Amino acid sequence: DIVMTQSPDSLAVSLGERATINCKSSQSVLYSSNNKNYLAWYQQKPGQPPKLLIYWASTRESGVPDRFSGSGSGTDFTLTISSLQAEDVAVYYCQQYYSTFTFGPGTKVDIK
Amino acid sequence: QLQLQESGPGLVKPSETLSLTCTVSGGSISSSSYYWGWIRQPPGKGLEWIGSIYYSGSTYYNPSLKSRVTISVDTSKNQFSLKLSSVTAADTAVYYCARQSSSDVVMGVWGQGTTVTVSS
């Protein structure tokens, strides 16, 4: 199984500031035949289902604000919120889909 | 607009079988463009993929749950279902159904989730 880890467990950022979440996979999720990273990011607000933000490590889902961006390759990935808004308070999960599906433990983002 | 709605008993006794149904509206479950999946989230914890099914009936299960899971599809009712046998308190969770694009297989549309408690 591919194990996903995230850091930090939680972070508090001032409104308008940058938030950065890291995700690491226990083995590479880069598929060499198509040069794609099988890595997605989800946002989950309290009492709601998760919402897909980013897939293929850096492709934003339709309708997702461009302040959300994903980067990285292989085993190390980052989700960046460039200018934190109040509505971004949530738990963020990374997920690999290279070999079945496993999620990271989540990172809670709050307002400082 | 596509919507998914989970339904089923909110309370299941230990050792019994948990049964849930996901009803798809606003789109066809028979589309070759999608898979349909089940994901769960224990109280206060993270997400665990349970399994997925294609409209043709092909299934893919989490290896850790495979011996207890059955996912089926009923195209005539535009529904797919989850059965999890021999449940214990560890199976207490919010259960979500979701649609997965066949091109990238990520979970792009989710139901609101249904809470299942395993208790006698």
Short mmCIF file of C-alpha atoms in Angstrom, two decimals:
data_model
loop_
_atom_site.label_atom_id
_atom_site.label_comp_id
_atom_site.label_asym_id
_atom_site.label_seq_id
_atom_site.Cartn_x
_atom_site.Cartn_y
_atom_site.Cartn_z
CA ASP A 1 0.00 0.00 0.00
CA ILE A 2 1.10 3.57 -0.65
CA VAL A 3 1.09 5.51 2.61
CA MET A 4 0.45 9.25 2.50
CA THR A 5 1.70 11.67 5.12
CA GLN A 6 0.98 15.38 5.49
CA SER A 7 2.59 18.26 7.32
CA PRO A 8 1.82 20.19 9.35
CA ASP A 9 -1.11 18.62 11.16
CA SER A 10 -2.60 22.09 11.48
CA LEU A 11 -1.71 25.68 10.73
CA ALA A 12 -3.13 29.12 11.40
CA VAL A 13 -2.59 31.84 8.83
CA SER A 14 -3.64 35.48 8.77
CA LEU A 15 -6.24 36.53 6.24
CA GLY A 16 -4.57 37.38 2.94
CA GLU A 17 -1.40 35.47 3.79
CA ARG A 18 -0.05 32.31 2.17
CA ALA A 19 -0.81 28.83 3.47
CA THR A 20 1.36 25.88 2.45
CA ILE A 21 0.55 22.22 3.04
CA ASN A 22 2.96 19.39 2.30
CA CYS A 23 2.15 15.83 1.28
CA LYS A 24 4.53 12.93 0.90
CA SER A 25 3.90 9.48 -0.54
CA SER A 26 5.76 6.34 0.54
CA GLN A 27 6.56 5.59 -3.09
CA SER A 28 6.50 7.57 -6.31
CA VAL A 29 3.08 8.30 -7.78
CA LEU A 30 4.58 9.49 -11.07
CA TYR A 31 3.56 7.18 -13.91
CA SER A 32 6.45 7.21 -16.35
CA SER A 33 4.44 6.27 -19.44
CA ASN A 34 2.38 9.47 -19.37
CA ASN A 35 4.53 11.62 -17.04
CA LYS A 36 1.54 12.27 -14.78
CA ASN A 37 1.51 12.40 -11.01
CA TYR A 38 -1.48 10.52 -9.62
CA LEU A 39 -2.06 12.95 -6.76
CA ALA A 40 -5.18 14.92 -5.83
CA TRP A 41 -6.14 17.45 -3.16
CA TYR A 42 -9.51 17.76 -1.44
CA GLN A 43 -11.00 20.38 0.87
CA GLN A 44 -13.47 19.39 3.59
CA LYS A 45 -15.42 21.94 5.59
CA PRO A 46 -17.19 20.94 8.83
CA GLY A 47 -20.31 18.89 8.22
CA GLN A 48 -19.71 18.72 4.47
CA PRO A 49 -18.35 16.08 2.11
CA PRO A 50 -14.89 16.57 0.66
CA LYS A 51 -14.56 18.75 -2.42
CA LEU A 52 -12.07 18.04 -5.19
CA LEU A 53 -9.66 20.94 -5.63
CA ILE A 54 -6.76 19.64 -7.69
CA TYR A 55 -5.85 16.49 -9.62
CA TRP A 56 -2.82 15.34 -11.60
CA ALA A 57 -0.96 17.19 -8.81
CA SER A 58 -1.47 20.62 -10.37
CA THR A 59 -4.69 20.73 -12.43
CA ARG A 60 -7.39 22.81 -10.78
CA GLU A 61 -10.90 21.42 -10.87
CA SER A 62 -13.40 23.59 -12.71
CA GLY A 63 -14.67 26.41 -10.52
CA VAL A 64 -11.85 26.25 -7.97
CA PRO A 65 -10.38 29.71 -7.30
CA ASP A 66 -6.92 30.31 -8.72
CA ARG A 67 -5.53 31.11 -5.26
CA PHE A 68 -5.34 27.33 -4.88
CA SER A 69 -2.37 25.72 -6.60
CA GLY A 70 -0.66 22.36 -6.49
CA SER A 71 2.92 21.46 -7.23
CA GLY A 72 5.45 18.68 -6.83
CA SER A 73 6.36 15.40 -8.44
CA GLY A 74 7.29 11.85 -7.53
CA THR A 75 6.85 11.61 -3.79
CA ASP A 76 6.69 15.22 -2.59
CA PHE A 77 3.79 17.56 -3.19
CA THR A 78 2.52 20.94 -2.00
CA LEU A 79 -0.85 22.65 -1.88
CA THR A 80 -0.60 26.43 -1.69
CA ILE A 81 -3.34 28.88 -0.88
CA SER A 82 -1.82 32.14 -2.06
CA SER A 83 -4.07 34.53 -0.14
CA LEU A 84 -6.12 32.88 2.58
CA GLN A 85 -9.79 33.79 2.72
CA ALA A 86 -12.21 33.15 5.57
CA GLU A 87 -14.05 30.55 3.50
CA ASP A 88 -10.85 28.51 3.13
CA VAL A 89 -11.01 27.34 6.76
CA ALA A 90 -11.19 23.57 6.34
CA VAL A 91 -9.28 20.32 6.50
CA TYR A 92 -7.24 19.54 3.40
CA TYR A 93 -6.44 16.00 2.29
CA CYS A 94 -4.05 14.72 -0.32
CA GLN A 95 -4.87 11.46 -2.09
CA GLN A 96 -2.87 9.16 -4.31
CA TYR A 97 -4.61 7.25 -7.09
CA TYR A 98 -1.54 5.55 -8.56
CA SER A 99 -2.41 2.28 -6.82
CA THR A 100 -6.02 2.08 -5.66
CA PHE A 101 -6.69 5.10 -3.44
CA THR A 102 -5.23 6.27 -0.16
CA PHE A 103 -5.65 9.60 1.59
CA GLY A 104 -3.33 11.55 3.80
CA PRO A 105 -4.36 12.21 7.42
CA GLY A 106 -5.40 15.78 6.69
CA THR A 107 -4.19 19.27 7.56
CA LYS A 108 -6.47 21.67 9.40
CA VAL A 109 -6.27 25.29 8.26
CA ASP A 110 -7.53 28.08 10.54
CA ILE A 111 -7.41 31.84 10.66
CA LYS A 112 -4.77 33.39 12.91
CA GLN B 1 -26.92 18.96 -12.07
CA LEU B 2 -25.67 15.61 -10.88
CA GLN B 3 -26.62 14.66 -7.34
CA LEU B 4 -25.81 11.59 -5.27
CA GLN B 5 -27.82 10.59 -2.21
CA GLU B 6 -26.88 7.87 0.25
CA SER B 7 -29.60 5.94 2.08
CA GLY B 8 -29.81 3.07 4.51
CA PRO B 9 -30.07 2.16 8.19
CA GLY B 10 -28.30 4.49 10.60
CA LEU B 11 -27.80 1.76 13.18
CA VAL B 12 -26.42 -1.72 12.59
CA LYS B 13 -25.74 -4.41 15.18
CA PRO B 14 -22.27 -5.93 15.55
CA SER B 15 -21.65 -8.99 13.35
CA GLU B 16 -24.48 -7.99 11.01
CA THR B 17 -24.28 -6.63 7.47
CA LEU B 18 -24.29 -2.92 6.70
CA SER B 19 -26.27 -2.11 3.54
CA LEU B 20 -26.33 1.29 1.85
CA THR B 21 -27.62 2.56 -1.47
CA CYS B 22 -26.52 5.58 -3.49
CA THR B 23 -29.14 7.05 -5.80
CA VAL B 24 -27.84 9.06 -8.73
CA SER B 25 -29.97 11.86 -10.14
CA GLY B 26 -29.29 14.34 -12.93
CA GLY B 27 -27.16 11.85 -14.85
CA SER B 28 -26.95 8.23 -15.93
CA ILE B 29 -25.07 5.65 -13.93
CA SER B 30 -24.64 3.73 -17.20
CA SER B 31 -22.26 6.30 -18.66
CA SER B 32 -18.96 4.79 -19.74
CA SER B 33 -17.26 7.96 -18.56
CA TYR B 34 -17.53 7.24 -14.86
CA TYR B 35 -16.87 4.89 -11.99
CA TRP B 36 -18.90 5.01 -8.80
CA GLY B 37 -17.26 4.73 -5.41
CA TRP B 38 -17.78 4.41 -1.68
CA ILE B 39 -15.61 6.21 0.86
CA ARG B 40 -15.99 6.35 4.64
CA GLN B 41 -14.84 8.61 7.45
CA PRO B 42 -14.87 7.47 11.11
CA PRO B 43 -15.83 10.19 13.61
CA GLY B 44 -13.09 12.79 13.85
CA LYS B 45 -10.80 10.84 11.53
CA GLY B 46 -9.65 10.77 7.92
CA LEU B 47 -10.98 9.29 4.71
CA GLU B 48 -10.83 5.64 3.65
CA TRP B 49 -11.70 4.38 0.18
CA ILE B 50 -13.89 1.28 0.36
CA GLY B 51 -14.33 0.35 -3.27
CA SER B 52 -15.59 1.35 -6.70
CA ILE B 53 -17.71 -0.08 -9.48
CA TYR B 54 -18.06 0.52 -13.20
CA TYR B 55 -21.51 0.47 -14.81
CA SER B 56 -20.62 -2.87 -16.40
CA GLY B 57 -20.27 -4.36 -12.93
CA SER B 58 -16.47 -4.46 -12.70
CA THR B 59 -15.46 -3.86 -9.10
CA TYR B 60 -12.33 -2.68 -7.29
CA TYR B 61 -12.01 -3.04 -3.53
CA ASN B 62 -9.73 -1.79 -0.79
CA PRO B 63 -7.56 -4.84 -0.01
CA SER B 64 -8.02 -4.28 3.72
CA LEU B 65 -11.80 -4.59 3.39
CA LYS B 66 -12.10 -6.85 0.36
CA SER B 67 -13.17 -9.96 2.27
CA ARG B 68 -16.19 -8.15 3.72
CA VAL B 69 -17.26 -5.79 0.91
CA THR B 70 -19.64 -6.19 -2.00
CA ILE B 71 -20.52 -3.31 -4.30
CA SER B 72 -23.21 -3.74 -6.94
CA VAL B 73 -24.96 -1.57 -9.50
CA ASP B 74 -28.60 -1.43 -10.59
CA THR B 75 -28.72 0.51 -13.83
CA SER B 76 -32.52 0.25 -14.05
CA LYS B 77 -32.83 2.23 -10.81
CA ASN B 78 -29.76 4.43 -11.39
CA GLN B 79 -28.36 3.21 -8.09
CA PHE B 80 -25.33 1.45 -6.73
CA SER B 81 -25.04 -0.28 -3.39
CA LEU B 82 -22.60 -1.23 -0.66
CA LYS B 83 -22.72 -4.26 1.59
CA LEU B 84 -20.20 -4.63 4.41
CA SER B 85 -20.46 -7.84 6.39
CA SER B 86 -19.47 -8.79 9.94
CA VAL B 87 -19.39 -5.19 11.12
CA THR B 88 -17.81 -4.04 14.36
CA ALA B 89 -17.67 -0.72 16.18
CA ALA B 90 -14.66 0.14 14.00
CA ASP B 91 -17.01 0.36 11.02
CA THR B 92 -18.88 3.27 12.61
CA ALA B 93 -18.44 6.15 10.17
CA VAL B 94 -19.96 8.60 7.76
CA TYR B 95 -20.29 6.75 4.47
CA TYR B 96 -20.05 8.74 1.25
CA CYS B 97 -20.77 7.77 -2.31
CA ALA B 98 -18.96 9.55 -5.12
CA ARG B 99 -18.58 9.73 -8.87
CA GLN B 100 -15.17 9.15 -10.38
CA SER B 101 -14.20 10.16 -13.89
CA SER B 102 -12.89 7.19 -15.85
CA SER B 103 -10.11 9.39 -17.23
CA ASP B 104 -8.59 10.42 -13.91
CA VAL B 105 -10.60 8.33 -11.38
CA VAL B 106 -10.59 11.07 -8.76
CA MET B 107 -13.76 11.68 -6.74
CA GLY B 108 -15.26 14.69 -8.46
CA VAL B 109 -18.84 14.62 -7.12
CA TRP B 110 -19.81 13.46 -3.64
CA GLY B 111 -23.02 12.71 -1.82
CA GLN B 112 -23.71 14.45 1.49
CA GLY B 113 -22.90 11.28 3.41
CA THR B 114 -24.86 9.11 5.81
CA THR B 115 -23.86 8.23 9.36
CA VAL B 116 -23.82 4.55 10.28
CA THR B 117 -23.32 3.52 13.88
CA VAL B 118 -22.49 -0.06 14.81
CA SER B 119 -23.88 -0.79 18.24
CA SER B 120 -26.01 -3.35 20.00
#
